[in-house]
Tab-separated table of C-alpha atoms in Angstrom:
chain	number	residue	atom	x	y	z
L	20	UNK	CA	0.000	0.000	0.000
L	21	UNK	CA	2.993	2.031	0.897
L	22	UNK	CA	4.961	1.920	-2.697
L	23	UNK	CA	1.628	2.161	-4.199
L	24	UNK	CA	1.431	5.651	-2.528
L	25	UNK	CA	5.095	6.132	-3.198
L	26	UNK	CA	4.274	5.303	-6.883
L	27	UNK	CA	1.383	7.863	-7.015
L	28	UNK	CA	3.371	10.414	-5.577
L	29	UNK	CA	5.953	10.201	-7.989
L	30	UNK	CA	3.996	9.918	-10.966
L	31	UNK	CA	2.467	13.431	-9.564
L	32	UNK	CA	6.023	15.208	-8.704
L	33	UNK	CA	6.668	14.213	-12.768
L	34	UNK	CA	3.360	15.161	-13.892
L	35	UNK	CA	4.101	18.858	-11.886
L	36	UNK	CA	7.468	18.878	-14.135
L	37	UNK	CA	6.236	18.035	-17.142
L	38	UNK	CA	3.711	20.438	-16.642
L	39	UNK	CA	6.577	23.371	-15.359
L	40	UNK	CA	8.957	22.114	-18.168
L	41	UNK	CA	6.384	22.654	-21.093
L	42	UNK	CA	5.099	25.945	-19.478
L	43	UNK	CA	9.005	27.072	-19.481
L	44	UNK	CA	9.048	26.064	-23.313
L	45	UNK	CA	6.138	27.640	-24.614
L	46	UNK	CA	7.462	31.059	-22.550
L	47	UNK	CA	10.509	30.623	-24.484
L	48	UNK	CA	8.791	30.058	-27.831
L	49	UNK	CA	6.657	33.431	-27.545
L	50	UNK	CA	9.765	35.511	-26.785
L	51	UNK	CA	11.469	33.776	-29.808
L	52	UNK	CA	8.032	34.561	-31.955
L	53	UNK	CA	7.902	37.737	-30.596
L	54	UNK	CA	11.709	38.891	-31.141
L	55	UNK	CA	11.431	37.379	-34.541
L	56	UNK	CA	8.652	39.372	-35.364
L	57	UNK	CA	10.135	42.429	-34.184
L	58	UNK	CA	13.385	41.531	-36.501
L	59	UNK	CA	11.237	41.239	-39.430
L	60	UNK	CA	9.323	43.927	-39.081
L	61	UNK	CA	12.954	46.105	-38.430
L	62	UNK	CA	13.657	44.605	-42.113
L	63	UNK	CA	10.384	46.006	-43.841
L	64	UNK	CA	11.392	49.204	-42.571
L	65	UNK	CA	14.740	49.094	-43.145
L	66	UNK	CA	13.621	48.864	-46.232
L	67	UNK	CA	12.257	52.217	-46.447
L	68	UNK	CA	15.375	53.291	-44.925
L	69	UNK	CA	16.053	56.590	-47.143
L	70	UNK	CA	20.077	55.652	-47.056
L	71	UNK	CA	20.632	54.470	-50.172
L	72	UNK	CA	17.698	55.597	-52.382
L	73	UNK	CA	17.137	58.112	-55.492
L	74	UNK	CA	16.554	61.316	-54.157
L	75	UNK	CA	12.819	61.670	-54.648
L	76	UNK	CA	12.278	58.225	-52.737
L	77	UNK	CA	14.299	60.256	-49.857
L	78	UNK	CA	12.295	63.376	-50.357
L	79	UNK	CA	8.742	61.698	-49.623
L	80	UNK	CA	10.126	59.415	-46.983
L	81	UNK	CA	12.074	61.900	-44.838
L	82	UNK	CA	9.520	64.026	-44.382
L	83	UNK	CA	8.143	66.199	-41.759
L	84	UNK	CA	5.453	63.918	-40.236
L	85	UNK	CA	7.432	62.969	-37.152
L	86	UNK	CA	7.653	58.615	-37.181
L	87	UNK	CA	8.649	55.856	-34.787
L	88	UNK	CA	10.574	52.957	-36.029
L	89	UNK	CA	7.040	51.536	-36.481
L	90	UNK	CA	5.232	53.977	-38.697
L	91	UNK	CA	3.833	57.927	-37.295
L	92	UNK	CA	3.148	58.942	-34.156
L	93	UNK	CA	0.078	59.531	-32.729
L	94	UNK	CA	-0.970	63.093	-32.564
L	95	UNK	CA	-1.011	64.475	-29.363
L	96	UNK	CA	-4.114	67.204	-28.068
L	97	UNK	CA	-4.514	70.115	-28.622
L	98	UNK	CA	-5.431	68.855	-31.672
L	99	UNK	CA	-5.323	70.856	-34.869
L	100	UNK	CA	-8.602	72.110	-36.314
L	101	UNK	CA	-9.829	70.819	-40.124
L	102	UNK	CA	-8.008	73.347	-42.414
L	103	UNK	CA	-10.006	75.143	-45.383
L	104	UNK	CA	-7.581	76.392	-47.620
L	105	UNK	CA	-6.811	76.798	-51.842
L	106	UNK	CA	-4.316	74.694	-53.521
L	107	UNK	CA	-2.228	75.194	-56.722
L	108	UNK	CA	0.035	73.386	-58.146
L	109	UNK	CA	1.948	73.109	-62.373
L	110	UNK	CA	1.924	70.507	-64.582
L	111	UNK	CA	4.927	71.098	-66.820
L	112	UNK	CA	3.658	69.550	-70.625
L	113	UNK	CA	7.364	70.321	-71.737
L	114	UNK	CA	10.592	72.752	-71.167
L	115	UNK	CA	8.521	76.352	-72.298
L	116	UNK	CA	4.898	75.039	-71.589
L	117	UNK	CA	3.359	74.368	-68.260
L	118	UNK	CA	-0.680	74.284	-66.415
L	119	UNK	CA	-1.855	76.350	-63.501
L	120	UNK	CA	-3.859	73.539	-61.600
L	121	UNK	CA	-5.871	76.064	-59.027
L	122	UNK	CA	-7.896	73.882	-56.388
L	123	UNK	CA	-10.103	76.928	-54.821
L	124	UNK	CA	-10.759	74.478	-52.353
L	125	UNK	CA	-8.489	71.896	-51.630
L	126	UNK	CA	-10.646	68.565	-50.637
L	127	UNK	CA	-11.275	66.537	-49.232
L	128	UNK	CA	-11.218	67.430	-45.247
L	129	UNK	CA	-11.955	63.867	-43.678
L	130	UNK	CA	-11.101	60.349	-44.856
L	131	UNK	CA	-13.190	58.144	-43.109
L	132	UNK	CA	-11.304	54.241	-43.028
L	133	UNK	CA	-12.209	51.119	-40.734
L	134	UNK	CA	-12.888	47.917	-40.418
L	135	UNK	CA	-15.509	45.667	-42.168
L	136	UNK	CA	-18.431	45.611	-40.591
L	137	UNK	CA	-17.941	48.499	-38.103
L	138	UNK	CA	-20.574	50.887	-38.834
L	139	UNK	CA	-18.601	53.206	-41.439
L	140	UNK	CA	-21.322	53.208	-43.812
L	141	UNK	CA	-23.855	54.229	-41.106
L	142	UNK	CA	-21.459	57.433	-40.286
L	143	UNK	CA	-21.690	58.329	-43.475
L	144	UNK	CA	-25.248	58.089	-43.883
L	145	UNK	CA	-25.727	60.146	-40.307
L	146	UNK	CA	-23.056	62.434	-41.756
L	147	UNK	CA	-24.922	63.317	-44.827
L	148	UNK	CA	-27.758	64.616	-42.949
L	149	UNK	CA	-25.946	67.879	-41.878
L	150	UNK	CA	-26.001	70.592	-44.446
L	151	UNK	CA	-22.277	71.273	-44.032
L	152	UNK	CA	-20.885	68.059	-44.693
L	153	UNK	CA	-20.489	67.401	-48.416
L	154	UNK	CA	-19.985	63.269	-49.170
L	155	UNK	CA	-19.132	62.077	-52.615
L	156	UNK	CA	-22.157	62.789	-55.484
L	157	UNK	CA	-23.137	59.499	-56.407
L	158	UNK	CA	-23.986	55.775	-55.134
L	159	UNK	CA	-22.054	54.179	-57.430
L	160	UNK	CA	-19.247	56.737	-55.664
L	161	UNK	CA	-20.122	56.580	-52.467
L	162	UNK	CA	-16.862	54.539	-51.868
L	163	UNK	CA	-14.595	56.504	-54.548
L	164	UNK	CA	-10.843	53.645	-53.381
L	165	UNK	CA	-8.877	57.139	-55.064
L	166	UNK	CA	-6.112	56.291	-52.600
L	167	UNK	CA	-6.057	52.686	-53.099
L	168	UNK	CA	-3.695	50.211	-54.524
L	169	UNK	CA	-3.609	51.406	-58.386
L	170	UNK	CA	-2.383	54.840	-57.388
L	171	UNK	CA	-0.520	53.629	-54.599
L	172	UNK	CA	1.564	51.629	-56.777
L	173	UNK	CA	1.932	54.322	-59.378
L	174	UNK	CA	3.368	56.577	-56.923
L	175	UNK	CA	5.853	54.194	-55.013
L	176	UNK	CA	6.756	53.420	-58.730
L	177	UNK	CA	7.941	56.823	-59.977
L	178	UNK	CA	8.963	57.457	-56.397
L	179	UNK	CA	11.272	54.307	-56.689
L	180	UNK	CA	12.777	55.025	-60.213
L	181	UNK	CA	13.088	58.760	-59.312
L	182	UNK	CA	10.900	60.215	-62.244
L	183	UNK	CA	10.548	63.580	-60.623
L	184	UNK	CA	9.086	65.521	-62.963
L	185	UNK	CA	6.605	62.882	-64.131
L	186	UNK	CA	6.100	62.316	-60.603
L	187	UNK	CA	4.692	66.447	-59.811
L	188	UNK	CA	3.000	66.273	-62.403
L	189	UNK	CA	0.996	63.035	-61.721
L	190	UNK	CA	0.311	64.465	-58.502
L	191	UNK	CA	-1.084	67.572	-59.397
L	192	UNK	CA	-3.652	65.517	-62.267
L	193	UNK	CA	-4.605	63.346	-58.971
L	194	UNK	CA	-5.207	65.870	-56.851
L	195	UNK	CA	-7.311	67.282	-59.775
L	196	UNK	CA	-9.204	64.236	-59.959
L	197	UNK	CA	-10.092	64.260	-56.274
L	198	UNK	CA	-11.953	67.143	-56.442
L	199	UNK	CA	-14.160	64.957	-59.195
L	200	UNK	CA	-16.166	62.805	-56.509
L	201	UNK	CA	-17.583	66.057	-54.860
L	202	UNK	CA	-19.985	68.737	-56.059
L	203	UNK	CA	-17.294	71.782	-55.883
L	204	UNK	CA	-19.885	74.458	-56.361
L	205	UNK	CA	-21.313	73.562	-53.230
L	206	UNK	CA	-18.124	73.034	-51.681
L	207	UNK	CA	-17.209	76.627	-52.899
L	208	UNK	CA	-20.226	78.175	-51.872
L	209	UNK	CA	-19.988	76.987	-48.701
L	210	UNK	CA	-16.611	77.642	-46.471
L	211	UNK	CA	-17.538	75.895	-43.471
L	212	UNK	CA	-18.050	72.744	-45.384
L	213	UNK	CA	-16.683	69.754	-44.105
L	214	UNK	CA	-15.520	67.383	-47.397
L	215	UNK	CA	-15.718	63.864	-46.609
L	216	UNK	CA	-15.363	60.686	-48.186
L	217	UNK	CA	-15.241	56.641	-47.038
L	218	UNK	CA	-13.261	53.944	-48.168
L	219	UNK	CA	-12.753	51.214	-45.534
L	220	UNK	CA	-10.168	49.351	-46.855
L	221	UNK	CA	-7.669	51.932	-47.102
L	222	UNK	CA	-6.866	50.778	-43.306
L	223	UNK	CA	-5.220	47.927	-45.087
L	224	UNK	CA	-2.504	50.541	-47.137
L	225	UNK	CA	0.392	50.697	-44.974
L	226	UNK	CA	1.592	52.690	-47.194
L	227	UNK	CA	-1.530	55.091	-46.675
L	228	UNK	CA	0.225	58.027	-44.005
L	229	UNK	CA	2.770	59.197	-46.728
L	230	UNK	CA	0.265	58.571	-49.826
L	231	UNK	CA	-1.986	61.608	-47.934
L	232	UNK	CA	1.178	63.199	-46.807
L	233	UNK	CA	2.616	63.920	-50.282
L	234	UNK	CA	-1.271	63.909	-52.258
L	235	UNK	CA	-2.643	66.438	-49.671
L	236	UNK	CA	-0.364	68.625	-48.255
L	237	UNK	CA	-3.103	70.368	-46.659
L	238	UNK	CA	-3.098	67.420	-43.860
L	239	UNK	CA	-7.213	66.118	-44.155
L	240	UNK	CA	-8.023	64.258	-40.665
L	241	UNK	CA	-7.994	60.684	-41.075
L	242	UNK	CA	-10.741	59.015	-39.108
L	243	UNK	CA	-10.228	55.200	-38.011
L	244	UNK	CA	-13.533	53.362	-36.928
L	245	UNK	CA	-12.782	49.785	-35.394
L	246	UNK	CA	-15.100	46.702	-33.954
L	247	UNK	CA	-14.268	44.193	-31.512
L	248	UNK	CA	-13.627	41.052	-33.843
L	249	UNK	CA	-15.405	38.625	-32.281
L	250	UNK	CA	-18.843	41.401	-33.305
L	251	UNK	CA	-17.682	41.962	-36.049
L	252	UNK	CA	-16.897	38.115	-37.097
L	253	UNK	CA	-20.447	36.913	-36.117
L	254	UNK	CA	-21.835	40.317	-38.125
L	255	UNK	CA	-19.989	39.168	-40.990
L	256	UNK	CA	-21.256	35.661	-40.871
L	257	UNK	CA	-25.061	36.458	-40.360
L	258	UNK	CA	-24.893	39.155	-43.421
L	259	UNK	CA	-23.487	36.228	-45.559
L	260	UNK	CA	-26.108	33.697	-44.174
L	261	UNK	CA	-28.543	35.823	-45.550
L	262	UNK	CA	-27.203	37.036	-48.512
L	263	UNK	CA	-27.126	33.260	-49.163
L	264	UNK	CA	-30.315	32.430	-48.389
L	265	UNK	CA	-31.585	35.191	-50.907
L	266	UNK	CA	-29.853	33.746	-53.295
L	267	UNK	CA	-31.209	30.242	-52.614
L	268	UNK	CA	-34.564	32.201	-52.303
L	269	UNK	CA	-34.654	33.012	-56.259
């Protein structure tokens, strides 16, 4: 009876180490993950380091948005108030010829981004129902994706291969063809119009900070709406359950 207790005893003092010895392992595992992680994502942005690159790469990297090793600061209160202000900028067509690109209101103010299923469409639909707040013009607009990846990649391109001049001037047509998703004479008419527009998935553009920085030097707010993910998982699921069972339906 006595060694059977001994046994029993011992097979629990082992159980206690084996339990100890894993714990110890999986402690060491996470640090390993987490140092790892942090030494990968030192390479992306060494990357972006602006030793090394063509002079316009080092121009729209190094500039005066103040970063961390992990992307921009937060901005700290008192924060600064939406700015309404005029834009102009040249497009150069060759050595004696150039265009006087006049934005009498440079737009837009806001750019709303977030995560799916996290109530951005509702803000915008509560958003259009003040007078001052001007939203793109149409339905089929009403998320324009200016910013996203086909411009994004365009940019980092010429910024890359150091086509300056093609570079300004693509800039100045884009920020021309902002002002193209909003009814300017209303804007115009109207200086304490806020100009707003909502694309979710620019959240996903980590290249997105430097895209406004160097598109809209007149520094719009960037608004970030997020959901717990467990909500916004099961949200997810029960809009495709029913958009599923409509489709069964005809």
């Amino acid at each position: 009876m006595v060694g059977t207790d001994d046994r029993s005893s011992s097979s629990f003092q082992l159980g206690i180490l084996a339990f100890v010895f894993i714990l110890v392992i999986l402690s060491f595992l996470t640090l390993f993950s987490e140092e790892l992680t942090s030494l990968k994502l030192n390479d992306v942005f060494a990357k972006n380091d602006t030793t090394a690159k063509s002079p316009l790469h080092r121009k729209y990297y190094s500039n005066t948005a103040q970063r961390s090793k992990y992307g921009y600061h937060h901005p700290q209160p008192p924060y600064q108030p939406i700015q309404h202000m005029s834009h102009t900028c040249l497009i150069k067509r060759n050595t004696s010829s150039e265009q006087v690109i006049h934005l009498t209101t440079a737009v837009p103010h806001l750019i709303l981004i977030g995560a799916q299923k996290s109530a951005t469409s509702e803000f915008q639909v509560l958003a259009d129902k003040y007078i001052n707040v001007i939203t793109p013009l149409s339905a089929i607009k009403f998320e324009p994706h200016f910013l996203d990846f086909k411009l994004q990649g365009a940019l980092m391109r010429m910024i890359r291969e150091n086509k300056t001049a093609e570079f300004d001037n693509a800039v100045c047509r884009f920020r021309q063809k902002y002002t193209e998703f909003f009814n300017m004479t209303q804007v115009n008419n109207n200086t304490m119009s806020v100009v707003m527009e909502k694309t979710p998935v620019y959240m996903l553009l980590h290249n997105l900070p430097m895209i406004i920085d160097v598109l809209c030097p007149w520094r719009p707010k960037i608004l970030v709406i997020l959901r717990d993910p467990v909500d916004r998982a099961c949200k997810c699921d029960c809009v495709l359950r029913h958009v599923k069972k409509n489709h069964s339906n005809e």
